[in-house]
């Protein structure tokens, strides 16, 4: 329908133009040029319709994609002359508001071979009427009439050097004929897979592969292409387009390869014609249908977020802070009901304000750089170090090493569960900070929905999750009957407070371990050195106050020590990363024993071979991921079942940012790790497993494969 409307616009609004060799509009300069100055009767030569396009605007290829219209040329030639079809340059891909277009920016030359009459006597007159569509945010149909008059002679005379240079550049942009055989097959779901037997390619040098179908309709141009390059050639799973007709006997198009060479990155384009192979019925590693069973409405997402926030209270990463909050409530048990309510409201406010701030950060990052995911801040070594400092300082406070005083009393009281609205507020903030590495049931679908929706929905879902996290303590503070279940205050509270310091120290150690995976051993040096400086600053401040010169010097030294500790964050980006993505080797944080490292190419290759495939997306800072490995994925029974079923096990490490893994998360509608994908043998789409696994779940998934083998 969109194409019909554009055609009508082109016919209706294209203004009149008088014949000339150059047409200048507001958006495109178009000229008709020839590679010869004199023609020889019967001897072919080339003309080119050259488009010089306004910056940020584009014209269209022969297959324009989901919208647009290709440039068309109608020729008027003397009797006996012939104009061949347009030879198109290699197109570029444009994503215009989620709509995929194929076309040209800056400049394009459409080449046409002209054969003059063999009996030509006198000059050759060439007339052409061209129509084109030029688009940015809006599309404008334009046209022009062009004429060239070329003298004839006994021999061809070449055009001036500047014009010949234009044609040489244009020919370099034309795809060459593919030297490799190609075929394609159609899956049971109707989706084609293209195989180009480019066995001469070196897979590790290919950086990108894209196939531009020559005709609209057979292939869905908006579907993401994920090619795999192996020693056997190139495999590109595609999606069936909107055409109602059967797949063509031959699938034609332009294959563009981006290859890394010693001289830099090089793009090459090849015209491919793949014959339909009825015996080839492929399976694919497409993720497009993986999330279709869990498409949520806003109301469902809000409910899932609330439930996920509630369950988050039971996750191991949040327990230390919530235990502190419970102890604070017990301390308030002997106080008035009004004070309990204020404390619960302040804690809830801290949680909600933190989730609102997180939503604002997510929305702003998404608007500026694109994809963002749950727990993204833990991919920053600076954030990991600051959180390690925070856990260490809170642990010292709980151990009784120091008490916050003066202007910092409110924060300190909250962090050590001594009461006070400011303290309760900051306890809520701390609970949100430590909650982000965890993912609870119901959270995955809700977060995936939130991070793909407009800003109001993102904020609403994250606030619902925050309300779920705060709800148990809010209800406790508002319900006298529940408060009577709390134990009476006593000496046990001081012992509990001191005991709770140790989970905070353990959390600090964990964050240092995460930092090691991100920066190497240098990160440990900065973290431990910074903690010594923080402890030194606290010791100086405990020596006494007053207004004496010595007191001011101690305060100055303490401030300098803290500043020096925080200055370590400036060096973290220079520390050598140990992530697998940096070196291609093993990391000490994510255990790859018995697993292959994830790549889309390896995943596609294994699925295409009809093998069962299990993909584990994890991170060193993801506690839920680590627990799942211990209790479900790495038990002796699970390892034995994986081996007996012949499962290809792939593991993706998302400790540091990895755009390939982020893309997979987005495709399946998930906001973060853990993510578990399982392909049964011959399956076209993966099954998404729950984010909290048990050994029984894994054995159940694998049992059907083992039974089929018997």
XYZ file of C-alpha atoms in Angstrom:
710
model
C 0.000 0.000 0.000
C 2.835 2.383 0.900
C 4.463 1.741 -2.455
C 1.224 2.527 -4.312
C 0.873 5.846 -2.457
C 4.455 6.788 -3.287
C 3.886 5.953 -6.943
C 0.776 8.153 -6.999
C 2.736 10.993 -5.382
C 5.440 10.619 -7.978
C 2.911 10.769 -10.792
C 0.894 13.631 -9.327
C 3.396 16.052 -7.817
C 6.527 15.662 -9.905
C 6.879 19.020 -11.593
C 7.562 19.647 -15.283
C 11.172 19.719 -16.424
C 12.724 20.834 -19.705
C 15.329 18.710 -21.443
C 18.925 19.457 -20.387
C 21.978 17.527 -19.202
C 21.790 18.757 -15.560
C 18.807 19.094 -13.202
C 19.260 20.865 -9.856
C 16.584 20.541 -7.150
C 16.686 21.499 -3.475
C 17.862 18.010 -2.516
C 19.567 16.379 -5.510
C 21.746 17.459 -8.414
C 21.245 15.007 -11.294
C 23.205 14.979 -14.541
C 23.474 12.676 -17.529
C 27.093 12.077 -18.552
C 28.836 9.889 -21.155
C 32.186 8.094 -20.966
C 32.879 9.002 -24.601
C 33.079 12.310 -26.426
C 32.539 10.738 -29.861
C 30.635 7.534 -30.634
C 31.347 4.914 -33.266
C 28.311 3.434 -35.045
C 27.370 0.044 -33.584
C 29.979 0.185 -30.768
C 28.552 0.237 -27.211
C 29.515 2.929 -24.704
C 28.329 3.934 -21.242
C 26.279 6.765 -19.883
C 25.621 7.490 -16.245
C 22.829 9.210 -14.364
C 24.834 10.856 -11.596
C 23.006 11.868 -8.398
C 24.716 14.226 -5.964
C 22.529 14.018 -2.863
C 22.026 16.572 -0.104
C 23.574 15.534 3.273
C 21.233 13.372 5.445
C 19.004 12.636 2.428
C 18.990 9.483 0.303
C 17.647 7.992 -2.916
C 16.761 4.333 -3.485
C 18.230 1.113 -4.898
C 16.417 -1.231 -7.300
C 14.906 -2.963 -4.223
C 14.146 0.026 -1.981
C 13.302 -2.091 1.070
C 10.174 -1.635 3.156
C 9.341 1.759 1.635
C 10.522 4.033 -1.133
C 10.748 3.769 -4.913
C 13.739 3.070 -7.156
C 14.972 5.549 -9.727
C 13.457 4.847 -13.153
C 14.755 5.960 -16.551
C 12.716 6.008 -19.790
C 14.900 6.374 -22.914
C 14.121 7.957 -26.271
C 16.684 6.753 -28.811
C 16.944 6.748 -32.611
C 15.834 3.647 -34.481
C 18.301 0.806 -34.128
C 19.800 2.089 -30.859
C 19.482 0.086 -27.629
C 19.690 0.912 -23.903
C 20.444 -1.949 -21.492
C 19.110 -2.234 -17.941
C 20.545 -0.059 -15.192
C 23.727 -1.380 -13.584
C 23.256 -0.468 -9.926
C 26.007 0.392 -7.458
C 26.202 -1.397 -4.108
C 23.494 -0.002 -1.814
C 23.660 1.098 1.809
C 21.230 0.117 4.540
C 19.142 2.842 6.221
C 17.037 2.381 9.344
C 14.422 5.137 9.269
C 12.300 4.929 12.410
C 12.518 1.143 12.450
C 11.836 0.840 8.689
C 14.650 -0.733 6.664
C 15.503 0.967 3.361
C 18.155 0.244 0.729
C 19.616 3.152 -1.153
C 22.325 5.754 -1.611
C 23.591 8.788 0.237
C 25.996 11.541 -0.846
C 26.504 10.323 -4.433
C 25.406 7.543 -6.777
C 25.995 6.864 -10.459
C 23.511 4.610 -12.267
C 25.298 3.122 -15.280
C 23.557 2.188 -18.533
C 25.192 0.717 -21.638
C 24.022 2.324 -24.898
C 24.528 0.703 -28.298
C 24.142 3.177 -31.202
C 22.718 2.069 -34.584
C 25.208 0.357 -36.868
C 24.124 2.672 -39.691
C 24.352 5.864 -37.644
C 25.045 8.867 -39.841
C 25.561 12.098 -37.983
C 25.322 12.850 -34.266
C 23.617 10.507 -31.775
C 20.792 12.167 -29.863
C 19.937 10.591 -26.504
C 16.906 11.681 -24.508
C 15.947 10.332 -21.079
C 13.170 11.019 -18.600
C 14.048 10.013 -15.035
C 11.945 9.794 -11.867
C 13.415 9.435 -8.391
C 12.337 9.698 -4.773
C 14.554 11.513 -2.282
C 13.893 11.180 1.459
C 15.002 12.294 4.882
C 12.185 12.740 7.442
C 9.894 13.403 4.490
C 9.950 12.007 0.945
C 9.847 14.206 -2.149
C 9.187 12.769 -5.632
C 11.246 14.492 -8.322
C 11.857 14.056 -12.038
C 13.893 15.454 -14.875
C 14.307 15.338 -18.659
C 17.829 14.977 -19.994
C 19.438 15.196 -23.448
C 22.874 14.383 -24.767
C 24.068 14.911 -28.336
C 27.266 13.064 -29.190
C 29.048 13.378 -32.553
C 29.840 10.162 -34.410
C 33.035 9.179 -36.131
C 35.166 6.327 -37.400
C 36.515 5.683 -33.891
C 35.402 6.310 -30.346
C 36.915 9.329 -28.596
C 37.083 9.116 -24.777
C 35.537 11.740 -22.550
C 37.703 14.267 -20.677
C 39.803 12.833 -17.769
C 37.529 14.267 -15.064
C 34.505 12.498 -16.562
C 36.435 9.255 -17.053
C 37.415 9.397 -13.370
C 33.720 9.558 -12.437
C 33.040 6.379 -14.420
C 36.044 4.574 -12.940
C 34.813 5.407 -9.439
C 31.287 4.305 -10.355
C 32.514 0.941 -11.687
C 34.390 0.301 -8.441
C 31.072 0.638 -6.602
C 29.359 -1.970 -8.785
C 29.273 -5.498 -7.285
C 31.343 -8.114 -9.069
C 30.004 -11.521 -10.043
C 30.344 -13.953 -7.139
C 33.095 -16.543 -7.715
C 31.377 -18.989 -5.342
C 28.435 -21.331 -5.941
C 25.328 -20.561 -3.898
C 22.104 -22.330 -3.001
C 19.241 -21.779 -0.638
C 16.663 -23.863 1.166
C 13.366 -23.180 2.883
C 12.593 -24.284 6.445
C 9.347 -25.865 7.606
C 8.185 -22.413 8.728
C 8.810 -20.964 5.247
C 11.971 -19.025 6.104
C 14.854 -19.298 3.613
C 18.515 -19.830 4.454
C 21.196 -18.775 1.966
C 24.403 -20.805 1.647
C 27.372 -19.281 -0.203
C 30.156 -21.845 -0.524
C 32.958 -19.328 0.000
C 35.453 -21.853 1.333
C 38.386 -19.597 0.466
C 37.389 -17.027 3.104
C 39.153 -16.822 6.454
C 36.311 -16.735 9.016
C 38.309 -14.814 11.625
C 38.866 -11.900 9.222
C 35.194 -11.335 8.322
C 33.682 -8.558 10.428
C 30.240 -8.221 8.834
C 28.037 -9.928 6.248
C 24.818 -8.575 4.719
C 22.644 -9.825 1.860
C 20.597 -7.277 -0.127
C 17.822 -9.178 -1.979
C 17.505 -7.930 -5.547
C 13.695 -7.935 -5.542
C 11.150 -6.876 -2.963
C 8.752 -9.414 -1.488
C 10.522 -12.748 -1.217
C 12.724 -11.700 1.734
C 11.681 -9.635 4.770
C 14.083 -6.715 4.689
C 13.226 -5.559 8.225
C 14.337 -8.853 9.821
C 17.786 -8.747 11.400
C 20.369 -10.813 9.524
C 22.775 -12.947 11.542
C 25.299 -14.635 9.286
C 27.839 -17.258 10.271
C 31.155 -17.702 8.458
C 32.926 -21.047 8.754
C 35.469 -23.032 6.778
C 32.526 -24.351 4.729
C 31.350 -20.893 3.656
C 28.687 -18.337 4.585
C 25.297 -19.217 6.032
C 22.619 -16.488 6.289
C 19.245 -17.356 7.859
C 16.612 -15.018 6.381
C 12.920 -14.360 6.965
C 10.182 -14.849 4.386
C 8.810 -11.584 3.036
C 5.292 -10.351 2.356
C 4.961 -11.779 -1.153
C 2.152 -14.331 -1.410
C 3.841 -16.217 -4.237
C 6.096 -19.252 -3.868
C 9.795 -18.725 -3.316
C 11.624 -18.109 -6.620
C 13.650 -20.757 -8.402
C 16.649 -18.459 -7.972
C 17.254 -15.995 -5.156
C 19.306 -13.076 -6.458
C 20.916 -10.258 -4.555
C 24.082 -8.472 -3.513
C 26.301 -9.937 -0.798
C 28.428 -7.355 1.032
C 31.407 -8.587 3.073
C 33.380 -6.420 5.473
C 36.837 -7.926 5.905
C 39.742 -6.945 8.128
C 43.024 -6.961 6.223
C 46.567 -5.830 6.906
C 45.699 -2.518 5.234
C 42.541 -1.946 7.298
C 38.866 -2.760 6.889
C 37.713 -3.440 3.324
C 34.184 -3.829 1.937
C 33.540 -6.063 -1.062
C 30.252 -6.620 -2.881
C 29.280 -9.682 -4.926
C 26.230 -10.378 -7.073
C 24.845 -13.742 -5.973
C 22.283 -15.993 -7.654
C 21.339 -18.916 -5.408
C 19.411 -21.888 -6.797
C 16.575 -23.317 -4.692
C 17.646 -26.688 -3.251
C 14.493 -28.677 -2.349
C 16.577 -31.233 -0.420
C 17.943 -28.538 1.879
C 15.397 -27.935 4.674
C 17.283 -25.807 7.197
C 16.730 -25.132 10.842
C 17.773 -21.708 12.072
C 19.137 -20.023 15.164
C 16.656 -17.197 14.759
C 15.547 -15.582 17.999
C 12.639 -13.690 16.466
C 9.924 -16.013 17.785
C 11.516 -16.866 21.117
C 9.668 -14.243 23.149
C 6.281 -14.378 21.433
C 4.701 -16.377 24.228
C 5.346 -13.655 26.789
C 4.258 -10.420 25.156
C 2.906 -8.317 27.998
C 0.435 -5.504 28.312
C 1.292 -2.574 30.558
C -1.024 -3.882 33.289
C 0.604 -7.326 33.162
C 4.069 -5.762 33.225
C 3.151 -3.693 36.299
C 1.830 -6.793 38.075
C 4.916 -8.830 37.171
C 7.159 -5.985 38.343
C 5.350 -5.790 41.691
C 5.631 -9.563 42.197
C 9.276 -9.535 41.104
C 10.059 -6.774 43.591
C 8.399 -8.756 46.383
C 10.396 -11.890 45.562
C 13.565 -9.797 45.319
C 13.413 -9.510 49.118
C 14.269 -13.225 49.277
C 17.290 -13.041 46.950
C 20.777 -13.386 48.479
C 22.138 -10.049 47.261
C 19.528 -8.045 49.191
C 19.593 -10.044 52.422
C 22.316 -8.102 54.320
C 20.566 -4.750 53.911
C 17.116 -6.146 54.664
C 18.424 -7.866 57.774
C 19.711 -4.473 58.899
C 16.287 -2.988 58.270
C 14.585 -5.753 60.244
C 16.927 -5.080 63.155
C 16.077 -1.386 62.952
C 12.358 -2.201 63.145
C 12.980 -4.386 66.176
C 14.784 -1.479 67.815
C 11.726 0.703 67.179
C 9.334 -1.855 68.652
C 9.197 -0.009 71.946
C 8.500 3.356 70.350
C 5.237 4.871 69.220
C 3.217 3.785 66.211
C 3.776 7.149 64.518
C 7.538 6.688 64.580
C 7.220 3.210 63.058
C 5.073 4.589 60.251
C 7.493 7.424 59.538
C 10.358 4.954 59.400
C 8.505 2.663 56.963
C 7.489 5.574 54.754
C 11.036 6.948 54.713
C 12.447 3.543 53.725
C 9.821 3.214 50.973
C 10.635 6.720 49.754
C 14.331 5.810 49.545
C 13.520 2.738 47.467
C 11.114 4.567 45.134
C 13.367 7.591 44.651
C 16.239 5.245 43.770
C 14.129 3.342 41.238
C 12.902 6.644 39.773
C 16.503 7.837 39.445
C 17.422 4.553 37.789
C 14.504 4.944 35.366
C 15.659 8.465 34.489
C 19.195 7.204 33.842
C 17.900 4.338 31.697
C 15.695 6.656 29.618
C 18.490 9.191 29.068
C 21.069 6.530 28.132
C 18.594 4.855 25.800
C 17.907 8.183 24.098
C 21.593 8.984 23.633
C 23.382 5.692 22.927
C 20.671 3.081 22.345
C 20.305 -0.260 24.101
C 20.533 -0.456 27.892
C 19.957 -3.395 30.190
C 19.306 -4.256 33.847
C 22.518 -4.242 35.892
C 24.416 -2.272 33.232
C 26.110 -0.150 35.905
C 27.964 -3.204 37.228
C 29.747 -3.411 33.872
C 31.620 -0.255 34.905
C 34.741 -0.919 37.016
C 34.333 2.555 38.543
C 30.891 1.600 39.865
C 32.206 -1.739 41.149
C 34.972 0.011 43.092
C 32.633 2.620 44.590
C 30.203 -0.089 45.731
C 33.101 -2.044 47.267
C 34.044 1.114 49.200
C 30.430 1.528 50.330
C 30.102 -2.064 51.571
C 33.433 -1.816 53.391
C 32.510 1.470 55.096
C 29.092 0.164 56.163
C 30.789 -2.958 57.533
C 33.164 -0.856 59.634
C 30.214 1.125 60.953
C 28.266 -2.014 61.881
C 31.356 -3.437 63.594
C 31.435 -0.390 65.861
C 34.751 0.875 64.497
C 33.181 4.319 64.182
C 29.863 6.114 64.472
C 28.821 8.790 62.040
C 28.361 12.004 63.883
C 27.461 15.610 63.334
C 26.164 16.402 59.884
C 26.413 12.762 58.765
C 24.421 11.371 61.677
C 21.240 10.867 59.657
C 22.956 8.746 57.039
C 24.846 6.758 59.632
C 21.802 6.045 61.725
C 20.004 4.625 58.735
C 22.900 2.481 57.619
C 23.431 0.956 61.086
C 19.710 0.612 61.800
C 19.615 3.182 64.611
C 16.440 4.819 63.353
C 15.702 8.259 61.966
C 13.865 9.119 58.773
C 17.035 10.129 56.934
C 18.712 6.899 57.950
C 15.707 4.830 56.860
C 15.668 6.670 53.529
C 19.303 5.850 52.808
C 18.805 2.246 53.843
C 16.214 2.083 51.050
C 18.753 3.569 48.638
C 21.338 0.970 49.666
C 18.802 -1.847 49.215
C 18.226 -0.789 45.598
C 21.957 -0.544 44.887
C 22.638 -4.088 46.059
C 19.464 -5.453 44.404
C 20.462 -4.675 40.819
C 22.793 -7.684 40.330
C 19.904 -10.004 41.239
C 16.990 -11.036 39.064
C 13.916 -12.637 40.598
C 11.097 -14.609 38.931
C 8.611 -12.376 37.048
C 11.252 -9.627 36.776
C 12.689 -10.705 33.422
C 9.537 -10.224 31.348
C 8.623 -7.019 33.209
C 12.074 -5.480 32.749
C 12.226 -6.565 29.110
C 8.899 -4.799 28.557
C 9.982 -1.690 30.488
C 13.256 -1.183 28.647
C 11.586 -1.424 25.230
C 8.717 0.997 25.929
C 8.397 4.802 25.937
C 9.645 6.681 28.997
C 6.327 6.814 30.948
C 5.933 3.018 30.804
C 9.587 2.499 31.762
C 9.201 4.711 34.828
C 5.885 3.100 35.832
C 7.223 -0.471 35.675
C 10.397 0.338 37.616
C 8.391 2.172 40.297
C 6.087 -0.863 40.579
C 9.149 -3.023 41.139
C 10.403 -0.617 43.791
C 7.038 -0.731 45.532
C 7.249 -4.527 45.575
C 10.715 -4.387 47.152
C 9.575 -1.944 49.857
C 6.110 -3.419 50.450
C 6.906 -5.968 53.226
C 8.500 -3.316 55.419
C 5.877 -0.730 54.590
C 3.146 -3.176 55.662
C 5.087 -4.037 58.815
C 5.399 -0.373 59.754
C 1.681 0.225 59.165
C 0.291 -2.887 60.892
C 0.446 -3.006 64.730
C -0.567 -6.681 64.750
C 2.550 -7.569 62.741
C 4.744 -5.356 64.902
C 3.794 -7.375 67.978
C 5.563 -10.345 66.396
C 8.895 -8.497 66.521
C 11.244 -9.461 69.394
C 11.765 -6.948 72.173
C 14.867 -4.743 72.059
C 17.817 -5.958 74.103
C 21.550 -6.693 74.094
C 21.006 -9.180 71.287
C 20.542 -6.246 68.906
C 24.120 -5.048 69.332
C 25.373 -8.572 68.662
C 23.124 -8.796 65.569
C 24.384 -5.449 64.367
C 27.995 -6.604 64.671
C 27.174 -9.922 62.993
C 25.616 -8.096 60.027
C 28.971 -6.439 59.370
C 30.339 -9.711 58.041
C 27.867 -10.039 55.125
C 28.852 -6.474 54.207
C 32.560 -7.391 54.264
C 31.731 -10.455 52.154
C 29.872 -8.206 49.706
C 32.926 -5.933 49.500
C 35.143 -8.950 48.752
C 32.696 -10.049 46.070
C 32.810 -6.619 44.415
C 36.626 -6.686 44.465
C 36.467 -10.090 42.770
C 34.145 -8.617 40.118
C 36.590 -5.736 39.694
C 39.348 -8.280 39.073
C 37.398 -9.687 36.122
C 36.989 -6.199 34.670
C 40.444 -4.701 35.182
C 42.860 -7.453 36.146
C 45.097 -7.452 39.212
C 45.460 -3.662 39.099
C 41.833 -3.379 40.191
C 42.583 -5.313 43.390
C 45.514 -2.995 44.115
C 43.357 0.117 43.713
C 40.496 -1.339 45.769
C 42.587 -2.549 48.713
C 44.687 0.600 48.682
C 41.540 2.719 48.683
C 40.069 0.766 51.594
C 43.245 1.315 53.623
C 42.987 5.044 52.917
C 39.319 5.088 53.983
C 40.158 3.235 57.218
C 43.035 5.674 57.809
C 40.683 8.639 57.321
C 38.197 7.163 59.820
C 41.004 6.608 62.351
C 42.139 10.225 61.995
C 38.601 11.519 62.549
C 38.218 9.376 65.684
C 41.255 10.935 67.342
C 39.185 13.904 68.432
C 37.525 17.103 67.352
C 37.823 20.680 68.497
C 39.182 23.738 66.765
C 42.903 23.246 67.420
C 45.490 23.290 64.677
C 46.108 19.566 65.141
C 42.414 18.823 64.737
C 42.223 20.777 61.503
C 45.331 19.008 60.200
C 43.805 15.616 60.985
C 40.628 16.583 59.147
C 42.647 17.790 56.189
C 44.649 14.568 56.097
C 41.433 12.526 56.362
C 39.886 14.443 53.470
C 43.055 13.984 51.411
C 43.036 10.227 52.116
C 39.415 9.912 50.988
C 40.084 11.976 47.852
C 43.095 9.797 47.047
C 40.956 6.667 47.449
C 38.396 8.055 45.011
C 41.139 9.184 42.630
C 41.807 5.480 42.004
C 38.629 5.401 39.932
C 40.331 7.654 37.375
C 42.915 4.951 36.657
C 40.556 2.017 36.276
C 39.876 2.570 32.582
C 43.620 2.308 31.950
C 43.907 -1.042 33.755
C 44.286 -4.125 31.538
C 41.011 -5.961 31.102
C 40.923 -9.704 31.585
C 37.525 -10.159 29.982
C 37.265 -12.857 27.406
C 36.068 -10.381 24.835
C 39.384 -8.589 25.106
C 41.665 -11.536 24.557
C 39.560 -14.404 23.358
C 40.919 -16.535 26.201
C 39.634 -17.907 29.449
C 38.612 -15.590 32.283
C 39.032 -16.342 35.965
C 35.611 -14.935 36.816
C 33.238 -16.876 34.593
C 33.970 -20.590 34.539
C 34.206 -21.921 30.973
C 35.301 -25.451 31.862
C 33.193 -27.783 29.725
C 31.644 -24.869 27.791
C 32.383 -23.166 24.500
C 32.520 -19.404 24.320
C 29.321 -17.941 22.853
C 29.227 -16.374 19.422
C 26.285 -15.978 17.083
C 28.232 -17.777 14.386
C 28.886 -20.832 16.574
C 25.288 -20.830 17.814
C 23.943 -20.695 14.254
C 26.345 -23.405 13.103
C 25.348 -25.813 15.900
C 21.612 -25.209 15.468
C 21.895 -25.581 11.694
C 23.573 -28.948 12.209
C 20.450 -30.088 14.078
C 22.262 -30.466 17.395
C 20.713 -29.639 20.777
C 22.129 -26.306 21.941
C 22.120 -24.732 25.413
C 23.245 -21.114 25.808
C 24.014 -19.602 29.226
C 24.341 -15.806 29.384
C 25.980 -14.899 32.682
C 28.172 -12.311 34.443
C 30.635 -12.376 37.314
C 28.558 -9.786 39.211
C 25.258 -11.697 38.769
C 24.599 -13.604 41.996
C 21.559 -15.377 40.556
C 23.749 -16.641 37.695
C 26.386 -17.999 40.062
C 23.808 -19.712 42.278
C 22.163 -21.333 39.235
C 25.526 -22.709 38.150
C 26.153 -24.254 41.565
C 22.721 -25.804 42.137
C 21.576 -26.647 38.599
C 24.030 -26.378 35.714
C 27.255 -27.723 37.206
C 25.998 -30.580 39.373
C 27.382 -34.036 38.500
C 23.940 -35.206 37.346
C 23.459 -32.199 35.038
C 26.935 -32.461 33.539
C 26.381 -36.150 32.861
C 22.969 -35.456 31.265
C 24.400 -32.722 29.017
C 27.141 -35.083 27.859
C 24.825 -38.043 27.232
C 22.403 -35.872 25.234
C 25.226 -34.496 23.072
C 24.322 -30.881 23.869
C 26.484 -28.075 22.510
C 26.964 -25.833 25.563
C 27.734 -22.164 24.904
C 28.389 -19.533 27.546
C 28.256 -15.766 27.026
C 30.146 -13.564 29.508
C 28.397 -10.218 30.043
C 30.630 -9.079 32.947
C 31.850 -6.294 30.686
C 29.705 -4.742 27.983
C 29.313 -6.992 24.960
C 27.188 -5.634 22.113
C 26.591 -9.087 20.631
C 25.099 -10.379 23.894
C 23.165 -7.139 24.433
C 21.633 -7.634 20.986
C 20.502 -11.163 21.884
C 18.921 -9.911 25.119
C 17.006 -7.275 23.178
C 15.826 -9.739 20.519
C 14.295 -12.107 23.064
C 12.741 -9.296 25.124
C 15.013 -9.645 28.151
C 16.626 -6.839 30.108
C 19.610 -8.622 31.630
C 21.227 -11.825 32.792
C 20.754 -14.624 33.587
C 19.285 -15.778 30.299
C 19.088 -19.429 29.287
C 18.209 -20.536 25.734
C 17.684 -24.166 24.753
C 17.242 -25.569 21.249
C 15.978 -29.120 21.004
C 17.424 -31.068 18.040
C 16.056 -29.623 14.788
C 14.119 -26.813 16.506
C 13.732 -23.494 14.668
C 13.203 -21.417 17.808
C 14.745 -21.688 21.279
C 12.935 -22.232 24.538
C 13.626 -19.623 27.211
C 14.190 -21.288 30.574
C 13.280 -19.637 33.910
C 15.833 -17.329 35.501
C 15.959 -19.381 38.689
C 16.955 -22.936 37.795
C 16.906 -26.267 39.578
C 18.659 -29.488 38.737
C 15.270 -31.116 38.125
C 14.438 -28.524 35.426
C 17.661 -29.224 33.552
C 17.267 -33.003 33.763
C 13.662 -32.730 32.582
C 14.645 -30.702 29.494
C 17.389 -33.169 28.597
C 15.481 -36.376 29.300
C 13.420 -36.161 26.099
C 16.616 -35.994 24.024
C 18.074 -39.012 25.775
C 14.855 -40.986 25.297
C 14.780 -40.161 21.584
C 18.297 -41.559 21.210
C 17.334 -44.935 22.676
